[in-house]
């Protein structure tokens, strides 16, 4: 068993570097509190995933900006580009912010954009403090704000903080292009081109087809917003997706249609939907899917999705974060490949970033490439690019360990699930899911230095709530969101994200008795022992709920 975890609730997971993106959330009691009122619990966190709430460096820079403006009683969010600042204002003032209960849009004369320079140029959106929960929606979903490293670098030049005029000219933004960005683009192309399934497939993506964003969510939100300018159409979300992705399609654009199981039956329904929309002359702009999907790792039949996208002239955008480049080769199936670099690519839970790869062999390329080149504004800060460049040097060997460690745990838990006396009901992972067939088809062939696997993420499902609580409270790993870190993380995904809509979630196979696990790099035997102890604690509870 590993050393007993002593990290306090709400603190970053050790070694807790300055830019950590983790927060430890032990005990089921806290899971329930989070599910009931996330904002309340997040406010008590010392560290958090940066989109949950601004990192301390960002909060400090925002405070300095407000002080400079003599507006200490107002609220402010900071953005690296005028484009993102304007989108924040548009979001905050939209009539769609009226939720009919406790939120109203911000009046247009109450919110403004101010431009500043310290080390770099940046933009502040300033608004009345009591509107923070409204404007804050733009901070947490699109993830288009400045990064904590951006803030740190500018805090070091606070003596130079000056207000400047708000100008459309975004040309002098040198901090968003650097040798590190170039190295990263080269590396990404290299990973995409490694161990190809169809080497004959041409043309292949080049470094010109890679776009960087400051978060994984921005790598979804920004392309979605560019496409709205071109197509003004409906969006399809096929299969379950990360909770903020669903929110992004709810809050931005002209509606979305959700096929939340991502199964072959859903494919039939999708086809009927596309037929109907075509019949009524309505444009569907894109089909989005995760490969495989959060949190129970269903993998869609991407061959069929590709065929439907072609037949109905719709963009196919795939988020491959969970499968990850090293393991799967799906670029040629997509029009847009989006990845959260925050996860296993960066691998050390201390940077957030995202990327988009356009597929030059896709028939949508001639529309998408000019669209991206028109609207794309580089926003990935140089210090973040440098950190990811350093951290991703061991991406391949690290991914192999993550694959292996996750699979070892899945094998053990599968054995438990087969025992009728065990509290473990199921384990969800592409290696054991029926939809895993769709995943295996796109695994890269083994090479001398790498054997493909199924990624670091899986979910364990317990018999009932009492056994789930016993498992969660007795599992000696860190708890919280995030995946692809060096340390194992357990996350009560459904309970945290959907406690107030469990019936909705249940339609898509999500249960409060599932715990999502991101396997880390701990010694396999130790990890197995930690899980065995938690399973035994759950077994002891039995069906009565009494130990
Ligand atoms: C996926 O869809 C394709 C195209 O419809 C079909 O030929 C194939 O059999 C499906 N794959 C699986 C594994 O069901
Ligand atoms: C079997 C395997 O690859 N397990 C690895 C899990 O990660 C740790 C830390 O890197 C390795 O030591 C194990 O070998």
Coordinates of C-alpha atoms and ligand atoms in Angstrom, one line a residue:
X1 CA 0.0 0.0 0.0
X2 CA 1.3 3.5 -0.7
X3 CA 1.9 5.9 2.1
X4 CA -1.3 7.2 3.5
X5 CA -2.4 10.4 1.7
X6 CA -2.3 13.4 3.9
X7 CA -3.1 16.2 1.4
X8 CA -5.7 18.5 2.8
X9 CA -9.1 19.0 1.2
X10 CA -9.0 21.8 -1.4
X11 CA -5.2 21.7 -1.8
X12 CA -3.2 20.8 -4.9
X13 CA -1.8 17.3 -5.2
X14 CA 1.9 17.0 -4.2
X15 CA 4.4 18.1 -5.2
X16 CA 1.9 20.9 -5.8
X17 CA 3.9 23.1 -8.2
X18 CA 3.0 26.8 -8.5
X19 CA 0.9 26.1 -11.6
X20 CA -0.7 22.9 -10.5
X21 CA -4.1 22.2 -12.1
X22 CA -5.2 19.8 -9.4
X23 CA -7.3 19.9 -6.3
X24 CA -7.7 17.1 -3.7
X25 CA -11.4 16.5 -2.8
X26 CA -11.5 13.6 -0.4
X27 CA -14.5 12.1 1.3
X28 CA -17.9 11.3 -0.2
X29 CA -19.5 14.0 2.0
X30 CA -17.6 16.6 0.0
X31 CA -18.6 15.0 -3.2
X32 CA -22.2 15.4 -2.2
X33 CA -21.6 19.0 -1.2
X34 CA -19.9 19.7 -4.5
X35 CA -22.7 18.1 -6.5
X36 CA -25.3 20.2 -4.6
X37 CA -23.5 23.5 -4.9
X38 CA -20.2 23.4 -6.8
X39 CA -19.6 27.2 -6.7
X40 CA -19.9 27.2 -2.9
X41 CA -17.3 24.4 -2.6
X42 CA -15.0 25.8 -5.3
X43 CA -14.8 29.0 -3.3
X44 CA -13.2 27.1 -0.5
X45 CA -10.5 25.5 -2.7
X46 CA -6.9 26.7 -2.1
X47 CA -6.0 25.5 -5.6
X48 CA -8.3 24.5 -8.5
X49 CA -8.5 23.5 -12.1
X50 CA -7.8 27.0 -13.6
X51 CA -11.2 27.3 -15.4
X52 CA -13.0 26.5 -12.1
X53 CA -11.7 29.7 -10.6
X54 CA -8.8 32.0 -11.5
X55 CA -5.4 30.8 -10.2
X56 CA -4.0 33.0 -7.4
X57 CA -1.5 34.7 -9.8
X58 CA -4.4 35.6 -12.1
X59 CA -6.5 36.9 -9.2
X60 CA -3.5 39.0 -8.0
X61 CA -3.0 40.5 -11.5
X62 CA -6.7 41.2 -11.8
X63 CA -6.6 43.0 -8.4
X64 CA -3.6 45.1 -9.5
X65 CA -5.5 46.1 -12.7
X66 CA -8.6 47.1 -10.6
X67 CA -6.4 49.1 -8.2
X68 CA -4.8 50.8 -11.2
X69 CA -8.3 51.7 -12.5
X70 CA -9.4 52.8 -9.0
X71 CA -12.1 50.3 -9.3
X72 CA -11.4 48.0 -6.4
X73 CA -15.1 47.4 -5.8
X74 CA -15.6 45.9 -9.3
X75 CA -14.9 42.5 -10.8
X76 CA -12.6 41.7 -13.7
X77 CA -11.4 38.9 -15.8
X78 CA -8.2 39.0 -17.9
X79 CA -7.8 37.9 -21.5
X80 CA -4.8 37.5 -23.8
X81 CA -6.6 38.8 -26.9
X82 CA -9.2 41.4 -27.7
X83 CA -11.2 38.7 -29.5
X84 CA -11.6 36.8 -26.3
X85 CA -12.4 39.9 -24.3
X86 CA -15.1 40.9 -26.8
X87 CA -16.6 37.4 -26.7
X88 CA -16.8 37.7 -22.9
X89 CA -18.7 41.0 -23.2
X90 CA -21.0 39.6 -25.8
X91 CA -21.7 36.5 -23.7
X92 CA -22.3 38.5 -20.5
X93 CA -24.7 41.0 -22.1
X94 CA -26.6 38.4 -24.2
X95 CA -30.3 38.0 -23.4
X96 CA -29.5 34.3 -23.1
X97 CA -27.9 35.0 -19.7
X98 CA -31.4 35.5 -18.2
X99 CA -32.0 32.1 -16.5
X100 CA -35.4 33.3 -15.2
X101 CA -34.2 32.6 -11.6
X102 CA -31.2 34.4 -10.2
X103 CA -29.2 35.5 -13.3
X104 CA -29.8 38.5 -15.6
X105 CA -27.5 39.7 -18.4
X106 CA -25.1 42.5 -17.6
X107 CA -26.3 45.9 -19.0
X108 CA -24.1 47.0 -21.9
X109 CA -23.1 50.2 -20.1
X110 CA -22.0 48.3 -17.0
X111 CA -19.3 46.2 -18.6
X112 CA -16.2 47.4 -20.5
X113 CA -12.9 46.4 -21.9
X114 CA -9.7 48.1 -20.8
X115 CA -6.3 47.3 -22.4
X116 CA -3.1 47.0 -20.4
X117 CA 0.6 46.4 -20.8
X118 CA 3.0 45.1 -18.2
X119 CA 5.4 42.5 -19.6
X120 CA 2.8 41.7 -22.3
X121 CA -0.3 43.3 -23.7
X122 CA -3.6 42.0 -22.2
X123 CA -7.3 42.9 -21.9
X124 CA -9.4 43.3 -18.8
X125 CA -13.2 42.9 -18.8
X126 CA -14.5 45.0 -15.9
X127 CA -18.0 44.7 -14.5
X128 CA -20.0 45.2 -11.3
X129 CA -19.0 42.7 -8.7
X130 CA -22.5 41.4 -8.2
X131 CA -22.4 40.2 -11.8
X132 CA -19.5 37.9 -11.2
X133 CA -21.6 34.7 -11.4
X134 CA -22.9 35.8 -14.8
X135 CA -19.6 36.9 -16.4
X136 CA -17.8 33.9 -14.6
X137 CA -19.7 31.6 -16.9
X138 CA -17.4 32.8 -19.7
X139 CA -14.3 32.2 -17.6
X140 CA -15.2 28.6 -16.8
X141 CA -16.7 27.2 -20.0
X142 CA -14.7 28.6 -23.1
X143 CA -11.5 28.7 -21.1
X144 CA -10.3 31.8 -23.1
X145 CA -8.7 33.7 -20.2
X146 CA -5.0 34.3 -19.5
X147 CA -3.0 31.4 -18.0
X148 CA -1.4 31.4 -14.6
X149 CA 2.0 31.6 -16.2
X150 CA 0.9 34.6 -18.2
X151 CA -0.1 36.2 -14.9
X152 CA 3.1 35.3 -13.1
X153 CA 5.2 36.8 -15.8
X154 CA 3.2 40.0 -15.8
X155 CA 3.1 40.2 -12.0
X156 CA 6.9 40.3 -12.2
X157 CA 6.6 43.5 -14.3
X158 CA 3.8 45.2 -12.2
X159 CA 5.9 48.4 -12.0
X160 CA 5.4 48.8 -15.7
X161 CA 1.7 48.3 -15.6
X162 CA 0.1 50.9 -17.9
X163 CA -3.3 51.3 -19.4
X164 CA -3.2 51.5 -23.2
X165 CA -5.8 52.2 -25.8
X166 CA -7.9 49.3 -26.9
X167 CA -6.8 48.6 -30.5
X168 CA -7.8 46.0 -33.0
X169 CA -4.2 45.6 -33.9
X170 CA -3.1 42.2 -32.6
X171 CA 0.1 42.1 -34.7
X172 CA 2.7 42.8 -32.0
X173 CA 1.8 39.8 -29.9
X174 CA 5.2 38.1 -30.0
X175 CA 4.6 36.1 -26.7
X176 CA 2.3 33.7 -28.5
X177 CA 4.8 32.5 -31.1
X178 CA 8.2 31.1 -30.2
X179 CA 10.7 28.4 -30.8
X180 CA 8.8 26.3 -28.2
X181 CA 5.6 26.6 -30.2
X182 CA 7.5 25.5 -33.3
X183 CA 9.1 22.6 -31.5
X184 CA 5.7 21.5 -30.2
X185 CA 4.1 21.7 -33.7
X186 CA 6.9 19.5 -35.0
X187 CA 6.5 17.1 -32.2
X188 CA 2.7 16.8 -32.7
X189 CA 3.2 16.1 -36.4
X190 CA 5.7 13.5 -35.5
X191 CA 3.3 11.8 -33.1
X192 CA 0.5 11.9 -35.6
X193 CA 2.7 10.5 -38.3
X194 CA 4.1 7.7 -36.1
X195 CA 3.1 4.1 -36.8
X196 CA 0.3 4.9 -39.3
X197 CA -2.5 2.6 -40.0
X198 CA -2.8 3.8 -43.6
X199 CA 0.6 5.2 -44.7
X200 CA -0.8 5.8 -48.2
X201 CA -3.3 8.3 -47.0
X202 CA -2.4 11.8 -48.5
X203 CA -1.9 14.6 -47.9
X204 CA -0.9 14.4 -44.2
X205 CA -1.2 17.3 -41.7
X206 CA 1.8 19.6 -41.6
X207 CA 2.8 22.1 -38.9
X208 CA 0.7 24.7 -40.7
X209 CA -2.4 22.7 -39.8
X210 CA -1.8 22.9 -36.1
X211 CA -3.5 25.6 -34.0
X212 CA -2.8 26.2 -30.3
X213 CA -5.2 27.4 -27.6
X214 CA -4.8 28.3 -24.0
X215 CA -7.0 25.5 -22.8
X216 CA -8.5 22.2 -24.1
X217 CA -12.0 23.9 -23.8
X218 CA -10.8 26.8 -25.9
X219 CA -9.7 24.3 -28.6
X220 CA -13.4 23.3 -28.7
X221 CA -15.1 26.6 -28.1
X222 CA -13.1 28.6 -30.6
X223 CA -13.5 26.3 -33.7
X224 CA -17.2 26.0 -32.7
X225 CA -17.4 29.8 -32.8
X226 CA -15.5 30.1 -36.1
X227 CA -17.9 27.6 -37.7
X228 CA -20.9 29.5 -36.4
X229 CA -19.6 32.5 -38.5
X230 CA -19.5 30.3 -41.6
X231 CA -22.4 27.9 -41.3
X232 CA -24.7 29.4 -38.7
X233 CA -26.0 25.8 -38.2
X234 CA -26.9 23.3 -35.6
X235 CA -24.3 21.3 -33.8
X236 CA -24.5 17.5 -33.0
X237 CA -22.9 16.1 -30.0
X238 CA -22.5 12.3 -30.5
X239 CA -22.0 10.3 -27.4
X240 CA -21.4 11.6 -23.9
X241 CA -18.8 14.3 -23.5
X242 CA -16.9 16.2 -20.8
X243 CA -19.4 18.3 -18.9
X244 CA -18.1 21.7 -20.1
X245 CA -18.3 20.6 -23.7
X246 CA -22.0 20.1 -23.3
X247 CA -22.3 23.5 -21.6
X248 CA -20.4 25.1 -24.5
X249 CA -22.9 23.8 -27.0
X250 CA -25.8 24.8 -24.8
X251 CA -24.5 28.3 -24.3
X252 CA -23.0 29.2 -27.6
X253 CA -24.5 28.9 -31.1
X254 CA -27.8 28.1 -32.7
X255 CA -28.7 24.9 -30.8
X256 CA -27.4 21.4 -30.5
X257 CA -28.7 17.9 -30.7
X258 CA -27.4 15.4 -28.3
X259 CA -27.1 11.6 -28.9
X260 CA -25.8 10.8 -25.5
X261 CA -25.2 7.1 -25.6
X262 CA -23.0 7.1 -28.7
X263 CA -24.1 3.6 -29.7
X264 CA -25.0 2.0 -33.0
X265 CA -28.7 2.8 -32.2
X266 CA -27.8 6.4 -31.7
X267 CA -26.1 6.3 -35.2
X268 CA -29.5 5.3 -36.7
X269 CA -31.2 8.2 -34.9
X270 CA -28.4 10.5 -36.0
X271 CA -29.0 9.5 -39.6
X272 CA -32.8 10.1 -39.3
X273 CA -32.0 13.5 -37.8
X274 CA -29.6 14.5 -40.5
X275 CA -32.2 13.4 -43.1
X276 CA -34.9 15.5 -41.5
X277 CA -32.7 18.6 -41.3
X278 CA -31.8 18.2 -44.9
X279 CA -35.4 17.8 -45.9
X280 CA -36.3 21.1 -44.1
X281 CA -33.3 22.8 -45.6
X282 CA -31.6 23.4 -42.2
X283 CA -27.9 23.4 -41.9
X284 CA -26.1 21.1 -39.5
X285 CA -22.6 22.5 -39.1
X286 CA -20.7 19.8 -37.2
X287 CA -20.8 16.5 -35.5
X288 CA -18.6 16.4 -32.4
X289 CA -17.6 13.2 -30.5
X290 CA -15.0 12.1 -28.0
X291 CA -12.9 9.1 -28.8
X292 CA -13.5 7.4 -26.4
X293 CA -16.0 9.4 -24.3
X294 CA -16.1 10.7 -20.7
X295 CA -16.7 9.2 -18.2
X296 CA -17.6 5.6 -19.1
X297 CA -15.3 5.3 -22.2
X298 CA -17.8 4.5 -24.9
X299 CA -16.1 4.6 -28.3
X300 CA -18.2 5.7 -31.3
X301 CA -18.1 4.0 -34.7
X302 CA -16.0 6.7 -36.3
X303 CA -16.2 5.0 -39.7
X304 CA -19.9 5.4 -39.7
X305 CA -19.7 9.0 -38.4
X306 CA -17.3 9.8 -41.2
X307 CA -19.7 8.3 -43.8
X308 CA -22.6 10.3 -42.4
X309 CA -20.5 13.5 -42.2
X310 CA -19.6 13.0 -45.9
X311 CA -23.1 12.1 -47.0
X312 CA -24.7 15.1 -45.3
X313 CA -21.9 17.5 -45.8
X314 CA -21.2 18.1 -42.1
X315 CA -17.8 18.7 -40.4
X316 CA -16.7 15.9 -38.1
X317 CA -14.7 17.1 -35.1
X318 CA -13.2 14.5 -32.8
X319 CA -11.8 15.0 -29.3
X320 CA -9.1 12.3 -29.0
X321 CA -7.8 13.5 -25.6
X322 CA -8.6 10.2 -23.8
X323 CA -7.4 7.8 -26.4
X324 CA -4.4 10.1 -27.1
X325 CA -2.2 10.4 -30.2
X326 CA 0.4 7.8 -29.2
X327 CA -2.3 5.0 -29.1
X328 CA -4.7 5.8 -31.8
X329 CA -4.5 7.0 -35.4
X330 CA -7.8 8.7 -36.3
X331 CA -6.6 12.0 -38.0
X332 CA -7.6 10.8 -41.4
X333 CA -11.1 10.1 -40.2
X334 CA -11.6 13.7 -39.0
X335 CA -12.0 17.2 -40.4
X336 CA -11.0 18.7 -37.0
X337 CA -9.0 16.8 -34.4
X338 CA -9.1 18.5 -31.0
X339 CA -6.9 17.6 -28.0
X340 CA -6.5 18.8 -24.5
X341 CA -2.7 19.1 -24.2
X342 CA -3.3 19.5 -20.4
X343 CA -3.8 15.8 -20.0
X344 CA -1.4 12.9 -20.8
X345 CA 0.5 14.9 -23.5
X346 CA 1.8 17.4 -20.9
X347 CA 1.5 14.7 -18.3
X348 CA 2.5 16.6 -15.2
X349 CA -0.7 18.4 -14.2
X350 CA 0.9 21.8 -14.3
X351 CA -0.1 23.5 -17.6
X352 CA -3.3 23.9 -19.5
X353 CA -3.5 24.1 -23.2
X354 CA -5.3 22.7 -26.2
X355 CA -4.6 22.0 -29.9
X356 CA -6.5 21.6 -33.1
X357 CA -5.3 19.7 -36.1
X358 CA -7.0 20.3 -39.5
X359 CA -6.9 17.3 -41.8
X360 CA -5.6 18.5 -45.2
X361 CA -7.1 15.3 -46.8
X362 CA -10.6 16.2 -45.7
X363 CA -13.1 17.6 -48.2
X364 CA -13.9 20.3 -45.7
X365 CA -10.3 21.5 -45.6
X366 CA -10.8 24.1 -48.3
X367 CA -13.5 25.7 -46.1
X368 CA -11.9 25.2 -42.7
X369 CA -8.4 26.3 -43.4
X370 CA -9.3 29.8 -44.6
X371 CA -11.8 30.0 -41.7
X372 CA -9.2 29.2 -39.1
X373 CA -6.6 31.5 -40.8
X374 CA -9.1 34.4 -40.7
X375 CA -10.3 34.0 -37.1
X376 CA -7.6 32.2 -35.2
X377 CA -5.7 34.5 -32.8
X378 CA -2.7 32.8 -31.1
X379 CA -3.3 32.8 -27.3
X380 CA -1.0 30.0 -26.0
X381 CA 1.5 31.9 -23.9
X382 CA 5.2 31.3 -24.5
X383 CA 5.9 30.2 -20.9
X384 CA 3.1 27.6 -21.2
X385 CA 4.4 26.4 -24.6
X386 CA 7.9 26.0 -23.1
X387 CA 6.6 24.0 -20.1
X388 CA 4.6 21.7 -22.3
X389 CA 7.6 21.3 -24.6
X390 CA 9.7 20.2 -21.6
X391 CA 7.1 18.0 -20.1
X392 CA 6.0 16.2 -23.3
X393 CA 9.5 15.0 -24.1
X394 CA 8.7 11.7 -22.3
X395 CA 5.1 11.5 -23.7
X396 CA 5.7 8.0 -25.4
X397 CA 7.3 6.1 -22.5
X398 CA 4.9 7.8 -20.0
X399 CA 1.9 6.9 -22.1
X400 CA 3.0 3.3 -22.2
X401 CA 3.2 3.2 -18.4
X402 CA -0.2 4.9 -18.1
X403 CA -1.7 2.4 -20.5
X404 CA -0.2 -0.5 -18.6
X405 CA -1.1 0.7 -15.2
X406 CA -4.7 1.4 -16.2
X407 CA -5.0 -2.0 -17.8
X408 CA -3.6 -3.8 -14.8
X409 CA -6.2 -2.2 -12.6
X410 CA -9.0 -2.8 -15.1
X411 CA -8.0 -6.5 -15.3
X412 CA -8.2 -6.8 -11.5
X413 CA -11.5 -5.0 -11.2
X414 CA -13.0 -7.1 -14.1
X415 CA -12.2 -10.2 -12.0
X416 CA -14.0 -8.6 -9.1
X417 CA -17.0 -7.7 -11.2
X418 CA -17.3 -11.4 -12.4
X419 CA -17.6 -12.5 -8.7
X420 CA -21.2 -12.2 -7.7
X421 CA -20.2 -11.7 -4.1
X422 CA -18.1 -8.6 -4.9
X423 CA -19.4 -5.1 -4.5
X424 CA -17.9 -4.2 -7.9
X425 CA -20.5 -4.4 -10.6
X426 CA -18.6 -3.4 -13.6
X427 CA -15.5 -1.7 -15.0
X428 CA -15.7 0.6 -18.0
X429 CA -12.7 0.9 -20.2
X430 CA -12.2 0.4 -24.0
X431 CA -10.3 -2.8 -23.3
X432 CA -13.5 -4.4 -21.9
X433 CA -16.4 -2.3 -23.2
X434 CA -18.4 -3.8 -26.1
X435 CA -17.7 -0.5 -28.1
X436 CA -13.9 -1.3 -27.6
X437 CA -14.1 -2.9 -31.0
X438 CA -14.4 0.6 -32.5
X439 CA -11.3 1.7 -30.5
X440 CA -9.2 -1.4 -31.4
X441 CA -9.7 -0.7 -35.1
X442 CA -7.8 2.6 -34.8
X443 CA -4.9 1.5 -32.5
X444 CA -1.5 2.2 -34.0
X445 CA 0.6 -0.9 -34.8
X446 CA 3.3 -1.7 -32.3
X447 CA 6.8 -0.2 -33.0
X448 CA 10.1 -1.0 -31.4
X449 CA 9.7 1.7 -28.8
X450 CA 5.9 1.7 -28.2
X451 CA 3.0 -0.7 -27.9
X452 CA -0.5 1.0 -28.2
X453 CA -2.9 0.7 -25.3
X454 CA -6.2 2.0 -24.1
X455 CA -5.2 5.2 -22.2
X456 CA -5.2 6.0 -18.5
X457 CA -8.9 6.5 -17.9
X458 CA -11.5 4.0 -16.7
X459 CA -14.6 3.9 -14.5
X460 CA -15.5 1.5 -11.8
X461 CA -19.1 0.8 -11.0
X462 CA -20.2 -0.3 -7.5
X463 CA -23.3 -2.2 -6.5
X464 CA -25.1 0.7 -4.7
X465 CA -24.4 4.0 -2.9
X466 CA -23.2 2.6 0.4
X467 CA -20.6 0.4 -1.3
X468 CA -19.6 3.3 -3.5
X469 CA -19.1 5.5 -0.5
X470 CA -17.0 2.8 1.2
X471 CA -14.9 2.4 -1.9
X472 CA -14.3 6.1 -2.4
X473 CA -13.5 6.8 1.2
X474 CA -11.1 3.9 1.5
X475 CA -9.2 4.3 -1.8
X476 CA -5.8 5.7 -0.9
X477 CA -5.3 7.8 -4.0
X478 CA -5.9 11.5 -4.6
X479 CA -9.5 12.6 -5.5
X480 CA -10.6 15.2 -8.0
X481 CA -11.0 16.1 -11.6
X482 CA -8.2 16.0 -14.2
X483 CA -6.6 13.0 -16.0
X484 CA -3.3 11.9 -17.4
X485 CA -1.3 13.0 -14.3
X486 CA 1.7 11.1 -12.8
X487 CA -0.5 10.3 -9.8
X488 CA -3.7 8.3 -9.8
X489 CA -6.9 10.4 -9.4
X490 CA -10.4 9.2 -8.5
X491 CA -13.3 11.4 -9.4
X492 CA -16.9 10.9 -8.5
X493 CA -17.8 12.2 -11.9
X494 CA -21.6 11.7 -12.1
X495 CA -22.2 12.8 -8.5
X496 CA -20.1 15.9 -8.9
X497 CA -21.3 17.0 -12.3
X498 CA -24.9 15.8 -12.3
X499 CA -26.1 15.3 -8.7
X500 CA -29.0 17.6 -9.5
X501 CA -29.9 15.8 -12.7
X502 CA -29.3 12.2 -12.0
X503 CA -32.3 11.0 -14.0
X504 CA -31.0 12.9 -17.0
X505 CA -27.6 11.3 -16.6
X506 CA -29.0 7.8 -16.1
X507 CA -30.4 7.9 -19.6
X508 CA -26.9 7.9 -20.8
X509 CA -25.5 5.2 -18.5
X510 CA -24.0 7.6 -16.0
X511 CA -24.6 6.5 -12.4
X512 CA -23.7 8.0 -9.0
X513 CA -22.2 4.6 -8.2
X514 CA -19.4 5.1 -10.8
X515 CA -16.1 6.5 -9.9
X516 CA -13.8 7.7 -12.7
X517 CA -10.2 6.7 -12.3
X518 CA -7.2 8.2 -14.1
X519 CA -4.3 5.8 -13.5
X520 CA -1.0 7.3 -12.7
X521 CA 2.6 6.2 -12.7
X522 CA 2.7 4.6 -9.3
X523 CA 4.2 1.2 -8.9
X524 CA 1.7 -1.3 -10.3
X525 CA 1.8 -3.6 -7.3
X526 CA 1.2 -0.8 -4.9
X527 CA -1.7 0.6 -6.9
X528 CA -3.3 -2.8 -7.1
X529 CA -3.0 -3.2 -3.3
X530 CA -4.6 0.3 -2.8
X531 CA -7.5 -0.8 -5.0
X532 CA -7.8 -4.2 -3.3
X533 CA -8.2 -2.5 0.1
X534 CA -10.9 -0.2 -1.2
X535 CA -12.8 -3.0 -2.8
X536 CA -12.6 -5.1 0.4
X537 CA -14.0 -2.1 2.4
X538 CA -16.9 -2.0 -0.1
X539 CA -17.4 -5.7 0.1
X540 CA -17.6 -5.5 3.9
X541 CA -20.6 -3.1 3.7
X542 CA -22.7 -5.7 1.9
X543 CA -26.2 -4.9 0.7
X544 CA -27.4 -3.7 4.1
X545 CA -25.3 -0.6 4.1
X546 CA -24.0 -1.5 7.5
X547 CA -20.4 -2.6 7.9
Ligands
LIG1 C1 -18.9 0.7 -38.3 O1 -19.6 1.3 -39.4 C2 -19.2 0.8 -40.6 C3 -19.8 1.7 -41.7 O2 -21.2 1.7 -41.5 C4 -19.5 -0.7 -40.7 O3 -19.1 -1.2 -42.0 C5 -18.8 -1.4 -39.6 O4 -19.1 -2.7 -39.6 C6 -19.1 -0.8 -38.3 N1 -18.1 -1.3 -37.3 C7 -18.4 -2.1 -36.4 C8 -17.3 -2.7 -35.6 O5 -19.6 -2.3 -36.0
LIG2 C1 3.6 -2.4 -15.5 C2 4.0 -1.0 -15.6 O1 4.4 -0.4 -16.7 N1 3.8 -0.3 -14.5 C3 4.4 0.9 -14.3 C4 3.4 1.9 -13.7 O2 4.2 3.1 -13.5 C5 5.3 2.9 -12.7 C6 6.0 4.3 -12.6 O3 6.5 4.7 -13.7 C7 6.3 2.0 -13.2 O4 7.4 1.8 -12.3 C8 5.6 0.7 -13.5 O5 6.5 -0.1 -14.1

